[in-house]
mmCIF file of C-alpha atoms and ligand atoms in Angstrom:
data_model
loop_
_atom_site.group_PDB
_atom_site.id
_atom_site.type_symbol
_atom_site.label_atom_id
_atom_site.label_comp_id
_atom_site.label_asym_id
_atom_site.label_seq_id
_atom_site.Cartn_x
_atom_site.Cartn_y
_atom_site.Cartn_z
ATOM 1 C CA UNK A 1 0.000 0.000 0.000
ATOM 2 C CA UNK A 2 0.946 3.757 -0.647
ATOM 3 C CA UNK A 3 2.817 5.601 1.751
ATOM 4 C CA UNK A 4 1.696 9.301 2.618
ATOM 5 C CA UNK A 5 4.155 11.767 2.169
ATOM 6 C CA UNK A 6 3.792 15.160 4.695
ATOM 7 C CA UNK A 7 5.067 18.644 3.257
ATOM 8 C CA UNK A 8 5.693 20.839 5.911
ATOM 9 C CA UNK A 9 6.310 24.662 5.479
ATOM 10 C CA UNK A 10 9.468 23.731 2.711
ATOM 11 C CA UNK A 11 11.132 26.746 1.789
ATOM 12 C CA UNK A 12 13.848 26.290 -1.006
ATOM 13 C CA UNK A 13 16.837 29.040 -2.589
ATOM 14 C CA UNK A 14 19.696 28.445 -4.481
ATOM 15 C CA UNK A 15 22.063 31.456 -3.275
ATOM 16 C CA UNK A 16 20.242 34.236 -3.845
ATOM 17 C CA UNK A 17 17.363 33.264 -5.531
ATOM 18 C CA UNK A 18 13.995 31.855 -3.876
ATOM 19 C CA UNK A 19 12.608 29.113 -5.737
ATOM 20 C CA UNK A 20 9.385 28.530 -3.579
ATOM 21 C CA UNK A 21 8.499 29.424 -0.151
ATOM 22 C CA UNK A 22 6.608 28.147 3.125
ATOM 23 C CA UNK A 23 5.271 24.849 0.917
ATOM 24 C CA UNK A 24 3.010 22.738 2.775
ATOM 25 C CA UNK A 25 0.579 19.770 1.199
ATOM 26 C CA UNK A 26 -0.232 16.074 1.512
ATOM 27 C CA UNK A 27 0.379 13.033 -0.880
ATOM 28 C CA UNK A 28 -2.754 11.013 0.788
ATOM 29 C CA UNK A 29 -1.450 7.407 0.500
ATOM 30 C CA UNK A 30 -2.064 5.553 -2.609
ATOM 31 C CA UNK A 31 -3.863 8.655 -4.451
ATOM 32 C CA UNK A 32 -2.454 10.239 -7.565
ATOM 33 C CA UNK A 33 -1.751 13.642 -7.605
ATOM 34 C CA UNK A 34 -0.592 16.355 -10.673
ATOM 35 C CA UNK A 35 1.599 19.052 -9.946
ATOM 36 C CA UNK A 36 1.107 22.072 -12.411
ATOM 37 C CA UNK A 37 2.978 25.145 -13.457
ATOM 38 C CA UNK A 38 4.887 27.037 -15.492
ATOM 39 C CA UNK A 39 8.511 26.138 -16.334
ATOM 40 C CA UNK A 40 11.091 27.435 -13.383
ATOM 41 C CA UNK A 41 8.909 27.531 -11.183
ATOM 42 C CA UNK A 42 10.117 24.721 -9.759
ATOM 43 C CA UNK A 43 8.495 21.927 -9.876
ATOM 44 C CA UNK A 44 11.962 19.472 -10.617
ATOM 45 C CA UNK A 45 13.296 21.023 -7.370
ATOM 46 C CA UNK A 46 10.237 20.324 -5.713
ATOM 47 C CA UNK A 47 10.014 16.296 -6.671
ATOM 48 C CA UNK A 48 14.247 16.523 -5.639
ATOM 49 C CA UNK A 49 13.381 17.534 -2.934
ATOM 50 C CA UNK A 50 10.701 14.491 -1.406
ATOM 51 C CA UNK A 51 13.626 11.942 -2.049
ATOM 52 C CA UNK A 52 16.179 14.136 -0.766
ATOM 53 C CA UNK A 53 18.886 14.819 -3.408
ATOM 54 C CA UNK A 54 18.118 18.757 -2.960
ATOM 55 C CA UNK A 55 17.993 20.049 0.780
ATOM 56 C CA UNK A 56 15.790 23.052 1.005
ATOM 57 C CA UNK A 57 16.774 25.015 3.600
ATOM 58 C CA UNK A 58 13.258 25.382 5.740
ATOM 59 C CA UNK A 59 10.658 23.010 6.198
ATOM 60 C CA UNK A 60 10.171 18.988 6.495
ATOM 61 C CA UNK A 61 9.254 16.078 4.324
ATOM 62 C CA UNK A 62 7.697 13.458 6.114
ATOM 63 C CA UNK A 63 7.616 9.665 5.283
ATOM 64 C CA UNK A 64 7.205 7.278 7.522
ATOM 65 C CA UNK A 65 8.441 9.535 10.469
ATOM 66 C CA UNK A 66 11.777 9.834 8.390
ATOM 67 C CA UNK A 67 12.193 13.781 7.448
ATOM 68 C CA UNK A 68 14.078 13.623 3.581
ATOM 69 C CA UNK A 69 15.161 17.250 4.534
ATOM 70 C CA UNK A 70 16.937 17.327 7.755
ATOM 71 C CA UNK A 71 16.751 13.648 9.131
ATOM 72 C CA UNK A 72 19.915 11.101 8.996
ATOM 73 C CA UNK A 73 21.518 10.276 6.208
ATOM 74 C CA UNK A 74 21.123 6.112 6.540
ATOM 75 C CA UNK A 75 17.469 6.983 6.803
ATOM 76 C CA UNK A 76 16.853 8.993 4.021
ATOM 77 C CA UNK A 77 18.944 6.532 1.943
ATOM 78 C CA UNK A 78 16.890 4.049 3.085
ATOM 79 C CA UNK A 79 13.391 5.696 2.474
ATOM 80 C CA UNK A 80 14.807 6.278 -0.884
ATOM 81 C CA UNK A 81 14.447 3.093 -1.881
ATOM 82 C CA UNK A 82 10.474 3.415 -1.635
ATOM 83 C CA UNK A 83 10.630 5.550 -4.434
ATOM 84 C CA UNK A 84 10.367 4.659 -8.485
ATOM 85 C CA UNK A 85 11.777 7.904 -9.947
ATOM 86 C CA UNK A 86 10.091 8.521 -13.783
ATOM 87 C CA UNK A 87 12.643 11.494 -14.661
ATOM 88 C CA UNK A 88 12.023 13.848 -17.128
ATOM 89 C CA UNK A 89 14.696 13.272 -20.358
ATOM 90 C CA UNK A 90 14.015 9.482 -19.695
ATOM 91 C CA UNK A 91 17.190 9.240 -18.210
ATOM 92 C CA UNK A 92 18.720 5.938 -19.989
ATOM 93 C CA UNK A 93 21.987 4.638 -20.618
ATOM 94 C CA UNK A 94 22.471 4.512 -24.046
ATOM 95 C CA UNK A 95 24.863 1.660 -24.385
ATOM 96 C CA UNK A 96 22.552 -0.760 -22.623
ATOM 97 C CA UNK A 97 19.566 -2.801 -23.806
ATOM 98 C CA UNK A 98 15.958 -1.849 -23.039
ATOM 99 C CA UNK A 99 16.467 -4.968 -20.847
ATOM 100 C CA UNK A 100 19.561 -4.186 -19.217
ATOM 101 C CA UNK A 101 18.491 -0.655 -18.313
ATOM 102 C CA UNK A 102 15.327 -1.487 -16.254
ATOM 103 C CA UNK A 103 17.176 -4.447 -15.023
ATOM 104 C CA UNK A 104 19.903 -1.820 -13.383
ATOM 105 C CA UNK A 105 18.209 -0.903 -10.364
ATOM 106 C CA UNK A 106 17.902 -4.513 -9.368
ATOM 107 C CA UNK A 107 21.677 -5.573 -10.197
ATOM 108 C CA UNK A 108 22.439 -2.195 -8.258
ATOM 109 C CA UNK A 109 20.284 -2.114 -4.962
ATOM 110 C CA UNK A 110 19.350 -6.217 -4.271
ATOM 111 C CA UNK A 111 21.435 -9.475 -4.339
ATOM 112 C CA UNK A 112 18.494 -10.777 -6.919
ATOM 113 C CA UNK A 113 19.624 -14.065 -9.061
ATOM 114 C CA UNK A 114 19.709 -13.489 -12.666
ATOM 115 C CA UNK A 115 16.714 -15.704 -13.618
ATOM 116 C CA UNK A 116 15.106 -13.680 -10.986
ATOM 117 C CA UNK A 117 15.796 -10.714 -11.993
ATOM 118 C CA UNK A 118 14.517 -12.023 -16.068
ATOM 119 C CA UNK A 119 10.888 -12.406 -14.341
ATOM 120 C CA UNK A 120 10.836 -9.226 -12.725
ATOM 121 C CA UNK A 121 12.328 -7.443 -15.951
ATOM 122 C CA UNK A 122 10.103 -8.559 -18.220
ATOM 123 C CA UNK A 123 6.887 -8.589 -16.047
ATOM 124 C CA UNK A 124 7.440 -4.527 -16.174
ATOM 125 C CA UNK A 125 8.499 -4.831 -19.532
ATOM 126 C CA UNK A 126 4.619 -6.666 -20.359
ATOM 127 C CA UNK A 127 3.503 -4.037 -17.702
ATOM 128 C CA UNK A 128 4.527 -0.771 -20.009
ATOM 129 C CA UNK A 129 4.245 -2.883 -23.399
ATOM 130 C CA UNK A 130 7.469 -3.124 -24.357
ATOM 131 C CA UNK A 131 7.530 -6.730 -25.061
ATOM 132 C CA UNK A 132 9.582 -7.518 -27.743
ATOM 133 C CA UNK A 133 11.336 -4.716 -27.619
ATOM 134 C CA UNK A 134 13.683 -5.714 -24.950
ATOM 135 C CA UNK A 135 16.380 -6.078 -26.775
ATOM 136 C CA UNK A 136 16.846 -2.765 -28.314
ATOM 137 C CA UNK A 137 18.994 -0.391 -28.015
ATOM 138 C CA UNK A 138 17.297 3.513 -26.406
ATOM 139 C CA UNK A 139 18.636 4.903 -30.057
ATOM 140 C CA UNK A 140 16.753 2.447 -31.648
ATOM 141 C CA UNK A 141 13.052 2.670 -30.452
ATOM 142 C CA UNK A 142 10.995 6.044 -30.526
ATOM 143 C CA UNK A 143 10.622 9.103 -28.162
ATOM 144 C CA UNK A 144 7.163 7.551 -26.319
ATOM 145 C CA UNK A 145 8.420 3.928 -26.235
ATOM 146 C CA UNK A 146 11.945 4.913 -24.275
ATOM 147 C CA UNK A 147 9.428 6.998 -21.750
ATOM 148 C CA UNK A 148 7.512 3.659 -20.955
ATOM 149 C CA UNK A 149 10.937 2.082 -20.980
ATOM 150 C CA UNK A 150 11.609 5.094 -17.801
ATOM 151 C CA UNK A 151 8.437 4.279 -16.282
ATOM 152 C CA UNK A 152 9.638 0.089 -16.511
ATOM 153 C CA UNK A 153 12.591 0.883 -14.980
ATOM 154 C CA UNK A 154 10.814 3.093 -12.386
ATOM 155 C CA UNK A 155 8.602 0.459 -11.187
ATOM 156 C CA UNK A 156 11.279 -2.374 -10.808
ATOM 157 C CA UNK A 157 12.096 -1.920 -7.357
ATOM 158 C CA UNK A 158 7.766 -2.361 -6.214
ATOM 159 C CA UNK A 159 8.309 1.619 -5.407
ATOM 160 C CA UNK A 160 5.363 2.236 -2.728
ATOM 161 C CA UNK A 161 5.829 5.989 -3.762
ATOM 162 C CA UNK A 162 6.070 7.235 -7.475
ATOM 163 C CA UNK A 163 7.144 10.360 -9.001
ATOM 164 C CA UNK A 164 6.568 10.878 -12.509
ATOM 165 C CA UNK A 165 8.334 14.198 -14.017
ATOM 166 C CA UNK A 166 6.305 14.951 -17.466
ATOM 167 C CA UNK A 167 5.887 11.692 -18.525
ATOM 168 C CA UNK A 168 4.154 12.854 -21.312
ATOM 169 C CA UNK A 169 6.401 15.473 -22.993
ATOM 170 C CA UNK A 170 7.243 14.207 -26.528
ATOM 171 C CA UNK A 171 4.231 11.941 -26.921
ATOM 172 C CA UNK A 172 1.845 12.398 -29.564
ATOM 173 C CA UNK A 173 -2.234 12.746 -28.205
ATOM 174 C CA UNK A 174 -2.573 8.887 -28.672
ATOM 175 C CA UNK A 175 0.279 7.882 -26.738
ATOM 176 C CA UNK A 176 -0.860 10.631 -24.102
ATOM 177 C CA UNK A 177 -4.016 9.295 -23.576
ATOM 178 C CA UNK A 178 -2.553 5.846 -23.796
ATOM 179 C CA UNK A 179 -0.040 7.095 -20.842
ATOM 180 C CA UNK A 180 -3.239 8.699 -18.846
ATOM 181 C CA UNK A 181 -4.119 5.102 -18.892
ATOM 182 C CA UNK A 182 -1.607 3.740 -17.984
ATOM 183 C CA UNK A 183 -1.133 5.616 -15.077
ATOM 184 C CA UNK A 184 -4.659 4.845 -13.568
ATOM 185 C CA UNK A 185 -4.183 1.176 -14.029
ATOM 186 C CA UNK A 186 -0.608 1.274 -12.362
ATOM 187 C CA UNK A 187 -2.045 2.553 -9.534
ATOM 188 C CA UNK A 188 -4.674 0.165 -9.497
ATOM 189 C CA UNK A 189 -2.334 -2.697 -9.596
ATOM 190 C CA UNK A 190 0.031 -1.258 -6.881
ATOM 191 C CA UNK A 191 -1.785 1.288 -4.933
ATOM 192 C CA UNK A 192 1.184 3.104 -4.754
ATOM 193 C CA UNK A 193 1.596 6.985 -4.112
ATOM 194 C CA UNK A 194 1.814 9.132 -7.387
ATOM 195 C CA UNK A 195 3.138 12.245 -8.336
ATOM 196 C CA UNK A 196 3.347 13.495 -11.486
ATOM 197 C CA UNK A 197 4.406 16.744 -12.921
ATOM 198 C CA UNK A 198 2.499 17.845 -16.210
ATOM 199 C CA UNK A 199 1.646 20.651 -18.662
ATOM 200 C CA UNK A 200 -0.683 18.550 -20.354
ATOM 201 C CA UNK A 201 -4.220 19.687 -19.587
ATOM 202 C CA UNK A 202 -5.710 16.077 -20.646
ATOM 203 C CA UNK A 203 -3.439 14.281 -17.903
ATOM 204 C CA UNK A 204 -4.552 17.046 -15.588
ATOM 205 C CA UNK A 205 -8.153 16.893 -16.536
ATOM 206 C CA UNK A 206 -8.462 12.861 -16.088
ATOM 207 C CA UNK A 207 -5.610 11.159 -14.133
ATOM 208 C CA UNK A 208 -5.508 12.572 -10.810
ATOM 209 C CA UNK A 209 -7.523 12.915 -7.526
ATOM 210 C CA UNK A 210 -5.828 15.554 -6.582
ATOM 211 C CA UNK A 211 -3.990 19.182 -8.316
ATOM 212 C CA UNK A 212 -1.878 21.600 -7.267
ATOM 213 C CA UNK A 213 -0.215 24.563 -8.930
ATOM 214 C CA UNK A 214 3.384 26.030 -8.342
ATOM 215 C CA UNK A 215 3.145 30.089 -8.943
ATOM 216 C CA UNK A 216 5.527 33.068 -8.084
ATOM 217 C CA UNK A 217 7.621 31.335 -5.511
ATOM 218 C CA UNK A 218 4.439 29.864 -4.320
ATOM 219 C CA UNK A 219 2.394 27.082 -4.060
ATOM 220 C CA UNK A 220 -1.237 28.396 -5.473
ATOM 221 C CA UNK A 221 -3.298 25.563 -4.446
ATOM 222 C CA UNK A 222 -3.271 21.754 -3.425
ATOM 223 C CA UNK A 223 -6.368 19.727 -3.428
ATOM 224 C CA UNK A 224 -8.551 17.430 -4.256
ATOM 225 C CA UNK A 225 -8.941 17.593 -8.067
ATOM 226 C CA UNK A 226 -12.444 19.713 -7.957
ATOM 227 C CA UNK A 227 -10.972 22.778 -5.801
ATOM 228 C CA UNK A 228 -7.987 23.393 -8.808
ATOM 229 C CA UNK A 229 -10.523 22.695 -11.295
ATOM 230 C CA UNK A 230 -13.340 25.196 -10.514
ATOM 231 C CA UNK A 231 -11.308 27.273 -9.308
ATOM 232 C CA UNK A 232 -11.090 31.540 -10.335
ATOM 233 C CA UNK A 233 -7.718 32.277 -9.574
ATOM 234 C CA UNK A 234 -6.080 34.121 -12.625
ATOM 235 C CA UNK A 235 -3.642 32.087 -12.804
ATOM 236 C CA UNK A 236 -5.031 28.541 -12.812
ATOM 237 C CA UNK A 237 -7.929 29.705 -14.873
ATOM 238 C CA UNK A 238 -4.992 30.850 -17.255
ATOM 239 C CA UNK A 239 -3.084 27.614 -17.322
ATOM 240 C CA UNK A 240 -6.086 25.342 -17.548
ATOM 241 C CA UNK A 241 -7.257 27.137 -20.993
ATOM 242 C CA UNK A 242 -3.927 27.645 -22.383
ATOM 243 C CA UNK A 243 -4.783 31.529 -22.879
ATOM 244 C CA UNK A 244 -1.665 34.082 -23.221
ATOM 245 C CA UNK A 245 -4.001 36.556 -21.044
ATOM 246 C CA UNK A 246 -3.121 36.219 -17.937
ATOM 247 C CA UNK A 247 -0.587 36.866 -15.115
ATOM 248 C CA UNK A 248 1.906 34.006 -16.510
ATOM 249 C CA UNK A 249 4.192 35.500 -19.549
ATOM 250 C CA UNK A 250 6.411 34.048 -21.787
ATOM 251 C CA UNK A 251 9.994 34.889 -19.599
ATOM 252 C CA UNK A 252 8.324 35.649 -16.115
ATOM 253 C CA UNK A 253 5.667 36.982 -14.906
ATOM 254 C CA UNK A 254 4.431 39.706 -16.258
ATOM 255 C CA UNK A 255 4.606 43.349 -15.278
ATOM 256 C CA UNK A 256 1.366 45.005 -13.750
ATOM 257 C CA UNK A 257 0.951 47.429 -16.916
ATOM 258 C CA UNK A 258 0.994 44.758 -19.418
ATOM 259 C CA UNK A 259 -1.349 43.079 -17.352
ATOM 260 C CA UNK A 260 -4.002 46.288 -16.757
ATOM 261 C CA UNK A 261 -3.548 46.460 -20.959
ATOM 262 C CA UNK A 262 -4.522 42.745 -21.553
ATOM 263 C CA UNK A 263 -7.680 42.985 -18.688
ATOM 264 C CA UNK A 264 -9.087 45.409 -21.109
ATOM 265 C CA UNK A 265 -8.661 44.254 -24.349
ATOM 266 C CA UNK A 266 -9.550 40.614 -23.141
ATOM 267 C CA UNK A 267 -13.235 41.719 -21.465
ATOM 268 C CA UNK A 268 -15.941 40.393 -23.177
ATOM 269 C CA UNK A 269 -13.680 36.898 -24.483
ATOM 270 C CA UNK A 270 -14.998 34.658 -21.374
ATOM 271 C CA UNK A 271 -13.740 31.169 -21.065
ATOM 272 C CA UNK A 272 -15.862 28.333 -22.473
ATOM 273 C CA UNK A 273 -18.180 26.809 -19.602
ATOM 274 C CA UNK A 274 -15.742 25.266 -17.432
ATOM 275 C CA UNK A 275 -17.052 20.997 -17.325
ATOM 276 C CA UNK A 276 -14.815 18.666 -15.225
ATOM 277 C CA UNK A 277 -14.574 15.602 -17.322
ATOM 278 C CA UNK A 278 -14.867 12.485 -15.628
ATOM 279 C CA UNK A 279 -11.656 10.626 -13.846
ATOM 280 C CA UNK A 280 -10.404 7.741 -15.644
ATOM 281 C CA UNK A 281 -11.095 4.234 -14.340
ATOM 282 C CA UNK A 282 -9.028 1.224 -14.387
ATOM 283 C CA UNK A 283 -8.921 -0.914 -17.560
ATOM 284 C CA UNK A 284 -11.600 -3.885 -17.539
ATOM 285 C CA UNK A 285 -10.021 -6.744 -15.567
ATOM 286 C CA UNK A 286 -8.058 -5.225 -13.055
ATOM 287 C CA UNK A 287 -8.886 -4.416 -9.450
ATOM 288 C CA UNK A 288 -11.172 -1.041 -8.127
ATOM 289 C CA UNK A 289 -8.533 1.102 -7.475
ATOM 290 C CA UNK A 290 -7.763 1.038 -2.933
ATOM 291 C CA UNK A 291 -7.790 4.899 -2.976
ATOM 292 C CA UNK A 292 -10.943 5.397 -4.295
ATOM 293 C CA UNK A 293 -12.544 4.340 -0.938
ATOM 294 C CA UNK A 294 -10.041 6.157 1.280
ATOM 295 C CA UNK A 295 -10.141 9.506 -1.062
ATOM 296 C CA UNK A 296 -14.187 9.747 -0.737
ATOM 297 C CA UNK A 297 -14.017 9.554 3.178
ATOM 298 C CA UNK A 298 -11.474 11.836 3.097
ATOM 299 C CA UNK A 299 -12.878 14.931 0.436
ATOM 300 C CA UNK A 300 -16.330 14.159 2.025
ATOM 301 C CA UNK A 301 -15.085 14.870 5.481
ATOM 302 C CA UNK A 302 -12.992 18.085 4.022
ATOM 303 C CA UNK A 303 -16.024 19.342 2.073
ATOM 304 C CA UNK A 304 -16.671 22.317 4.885
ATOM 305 C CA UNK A 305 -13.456 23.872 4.002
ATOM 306 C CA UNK A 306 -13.797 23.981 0.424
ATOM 307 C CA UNK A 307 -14.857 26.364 -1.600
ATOM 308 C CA UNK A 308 -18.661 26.521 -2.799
ATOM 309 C CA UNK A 309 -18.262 25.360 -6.303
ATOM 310 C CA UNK A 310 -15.183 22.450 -5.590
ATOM 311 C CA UNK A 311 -18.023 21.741 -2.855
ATOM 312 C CA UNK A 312 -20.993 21.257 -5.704
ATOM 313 C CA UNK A 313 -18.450 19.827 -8.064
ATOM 314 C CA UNK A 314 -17.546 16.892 -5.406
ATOM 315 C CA UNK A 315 -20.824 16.132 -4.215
ATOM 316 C CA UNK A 316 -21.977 15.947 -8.121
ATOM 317 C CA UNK A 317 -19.459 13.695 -8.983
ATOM 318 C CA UNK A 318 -19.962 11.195 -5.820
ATOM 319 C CA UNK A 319 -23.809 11.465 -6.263
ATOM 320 C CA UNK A 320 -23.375 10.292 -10.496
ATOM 321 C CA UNK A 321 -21.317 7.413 -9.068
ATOM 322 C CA UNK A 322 -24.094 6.567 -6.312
ATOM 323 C CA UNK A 323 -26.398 6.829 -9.336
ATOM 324 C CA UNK A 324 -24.326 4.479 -11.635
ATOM 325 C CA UNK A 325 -23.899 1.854 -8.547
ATOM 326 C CA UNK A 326 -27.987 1.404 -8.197
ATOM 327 C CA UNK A 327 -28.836 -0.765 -10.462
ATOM 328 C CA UNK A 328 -32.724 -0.768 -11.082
ATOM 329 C CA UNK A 329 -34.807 -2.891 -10.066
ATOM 330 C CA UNK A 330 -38.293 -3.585 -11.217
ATOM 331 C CA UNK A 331 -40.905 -2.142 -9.204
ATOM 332 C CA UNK A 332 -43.386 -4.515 -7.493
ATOM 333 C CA UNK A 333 -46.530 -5.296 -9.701
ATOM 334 C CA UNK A 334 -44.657 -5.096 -13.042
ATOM 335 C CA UNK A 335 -45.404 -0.947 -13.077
ATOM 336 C CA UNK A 336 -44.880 0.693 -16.003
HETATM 337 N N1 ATP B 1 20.997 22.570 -8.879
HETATM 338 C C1 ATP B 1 20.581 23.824 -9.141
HETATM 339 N N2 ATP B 1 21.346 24.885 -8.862
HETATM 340 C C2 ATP B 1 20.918 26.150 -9.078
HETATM 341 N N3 ATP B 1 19.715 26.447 -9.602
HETATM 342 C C3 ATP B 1 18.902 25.430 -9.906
HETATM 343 C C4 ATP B 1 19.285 24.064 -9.705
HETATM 344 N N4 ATP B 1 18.261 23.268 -10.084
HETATM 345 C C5 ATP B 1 17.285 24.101 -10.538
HETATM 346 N N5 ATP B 1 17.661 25.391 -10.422
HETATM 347 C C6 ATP B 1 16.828 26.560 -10.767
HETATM 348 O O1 ATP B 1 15.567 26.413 -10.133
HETATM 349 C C7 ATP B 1 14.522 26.927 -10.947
HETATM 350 C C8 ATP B 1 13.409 25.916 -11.076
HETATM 351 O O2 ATP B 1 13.861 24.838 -11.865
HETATM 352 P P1 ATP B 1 12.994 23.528 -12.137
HETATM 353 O O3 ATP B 1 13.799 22.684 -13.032
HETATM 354 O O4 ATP B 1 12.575 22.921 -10.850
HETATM 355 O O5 ATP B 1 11.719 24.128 -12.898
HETATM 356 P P2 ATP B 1 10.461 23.331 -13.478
HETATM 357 O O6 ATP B 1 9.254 23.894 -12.817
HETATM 358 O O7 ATP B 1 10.690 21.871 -13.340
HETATM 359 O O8 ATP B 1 10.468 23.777 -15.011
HETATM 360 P P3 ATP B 1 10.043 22.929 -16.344
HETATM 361 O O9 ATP B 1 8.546 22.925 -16.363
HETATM 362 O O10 ATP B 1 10.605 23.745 -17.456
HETATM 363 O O11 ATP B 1 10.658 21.573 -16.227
HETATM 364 C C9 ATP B 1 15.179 27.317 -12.261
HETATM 365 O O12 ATP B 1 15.366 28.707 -12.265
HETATM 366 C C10 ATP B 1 16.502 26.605 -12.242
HETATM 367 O O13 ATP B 1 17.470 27.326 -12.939
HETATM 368 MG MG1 MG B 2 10.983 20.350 -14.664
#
C-alpha cells in the first residue's frame, strides 16, 4: 500500500534566488496527484526535494516519520528506496539494452539471481508494453516507447511511492491518452503513491484525484482535483485554458501594466463553460482502485473547508457514481 508523504512549510533558494516558499501539502497514500505550473517555477526542485537529493533550507518532508530534509543520512537513503523515480529526459543509458536498463536498479540495490531478476524485468516490460522490444537499443526505439521504458525501470524496485516528471512530454495525443491510462491502471495494480508533474491539460483533466499549482515562488493551491478545477484564480484559470491573457508570460511573470492592458482588451472573451470531465477508471479486468474508498471519506469529510463550487463539483461527482452503482430494479406489480 501507498505511503503518505507530509510537506511541511518547505522553503527552497539556491544562493540568492527563492525558488518557492513556506510549501506545505499532503500526498494522501495511494492517491495520484498532478503538480502544475509554469517552467522554473520549480516543480523538478520540488520532486528533488521528497527523495532528498536537494535540501531546502526550511521546512520537512515526512515519510514514515523519516524527514528527507533534515533527518539522517542512513534513513533517508533508506526511504529512498520506496521511491520509483520517472525522470524527465528518460534518463537511460544509451549503451545498454531496453532490458539491461530497467534491469539496473535490481543488479544495483538487491542481491536478486539473474533468472530472478529475467521475471521481474520482463513482467514490467509486459507491464509498459514493451515486449519484444527488450532487446533494443534507447537509439533504436521512438521518443514515447523509451518513456515507458523510464516508467519500466521506475517500477522495478515495487516503489510504494512514485514520481513521474512529465511523462508525457514528446508523446503524440494517442500515446498521451494511452499514458493517462496507464497511469490509472498502475495505480490500481500497486496502490502506490503518485506524483506526477504535467503541462498537459488532458493528464490534468483525467488522471488525478488531486492538483496543485506552483506560482511566483508559491504554491497556489493543493487539493482534491475539484478545488484546482473550478477554481477563479487568474492564474489557474490561465493555465487550464492555455490563454496568453493572464498573469503568466512568456519569460516571467508579467509586469502590472501589461497586465491592466490585456484585462481590457480581453473583457468580453470569457472562457468556455468550465465541465470537469470524468476521472479515468481502471482498464476492464483489473482491481477497483484502494484509494478510491479512502479519497471519498477523506474529500467528504474536508467538504466544509472547500470552496462553494469544488463543494458542488464533489458532491456531483460522488452522487453520479451513487447513481451508476444502483442498479434498477423492477418495481413490485410489473409498473410501467
Ligand atoms: N541545482 C541547481 N542549482 C541552481 N539552480 C537550480 C538548480 N536546479 C534548478 N535550479 C533553478 O531552479 C529553478 C526551477 O527549476 P525547475 O527545473 O525545478 O523548474 P520546473 O518547474 O521543473 O520547469 P520545467 O517545467 O521547465 O521543467 C530554475 O530557475 C533553475 O534554474
Ligand atoms: Mg521540470
Amino acid at each position: 500500500m501507498g505511503i503518505e508523504v507530509a510537506v511541511e512549510g518547505l522553503t527552497m533558494s539556491f544562493g540568492k534566488q527563492n525558488i518557492w516558499q513556506d510549501v506545505s501539502l499532503t500526498l494522501p497514500a495511494g492517491e495520484v496527484s498532478v503538480m502544475l505550473g509554469p517552467s522554473g517555477t520549480g516543480k523538478t526542485v520540488f520532486l528533488k526535494s521528497l527523495i532528498g537529493l536537494l535540501k531546502p533550507q526550511r521546512g520537512r518532508v515526512l515519510i514514515n516519520g523519516v524527514d528527507m530534509v533534515g533527518g539522517r543520512e542512513r534513513d533517508i537513503y533508506e526511504t529512498r528506496k520506496l521511491f520509483g523515480l520517472m525522470f524527465q529526459d528518460g534518463a537511460l543509458f544509451g549503451s545498454m539494452t531496453l532490458f539491461d536498463n530497467i534491469a539496473f536498479p535490481l543488479r544495483e540495490h538487491t542481491r536478486k539471481r539473474e533468472s530472478e531478476i529475467r521475471r521481474m524485468v520482463m513482467e514490467r516490460i509486459e507491464l509498459v508494453g514493451l515486449l519484444g522490444a527488450e532487446g533494443k537499443l534507447p537509439g533504436e526505439i521512438s521518443g514515447g516507447m523509451r518513456k515507458r521504458a523510464g516508467l519500466a525501470r521506475a517500477l522495478v524496485l515495487d516503489p510504494q511511492i512514485v514520481l513521474c516528471d512529465e511523462p508525457d512530454s514528446g508523446l503524440d495525443p494517442v500515446r498521451t491518452a494511452y499514458l493517462s491510462q496507464l497511469l490509472i491502471d498502475l495505480n490500481a495494480r500497486i496502490d502506490a503513491t503518485m506524483l506526477i508533474v504535467t503541462h498537459n491539460l488532458d493528464i490534468a483533466a483525467t488522471v488525478p484525484d488531486n492538483m496543485g499549482m506552483f506560482f511566483r515562488r508559491n504554491l497556489v493551491t493543493f487539493g482534491p482535483r475539484e478545488v484546482l478545477l473550478t477554481s477563479d484564480e487568474p492564474v489557474v484559470t490561465q493555465f487550464l485554458a492555455g490563454r496568453r491573457e493572464g498573469p503568466i508570460g512568456m519569460s516571467e511573470e508579467k509586469d502590472a501594466a501589461a497586465l491592466a492592458a490585456e484585462a481590457d482588451s480581453a473583457a468580453g472573451r470569457p472562457d468556455g463553460p468550465r465541465v470537469i470531465v470524468p476521472q479515468l477508471e481502471p482498464s476492464p479486468g483489473l482491481p477497483p482502485r484502494a484509494a478510491v474508498v479512502r479519497r471519498r471519506e477523506r474529500v467528504l469529510g474536508m467538504l466544509d473547508t472547500l470552496p462553494p463550487a469544488a463543494r458542488a463539483a464533489i458532491e456531483d461527482t460522488y452522487a453520479r457514481q451513487a447513481a451508476a452503482r444502483t442498479v434498477p430494479t423492477p418495481s413490485p406489480g410489473g409498473g410501467a
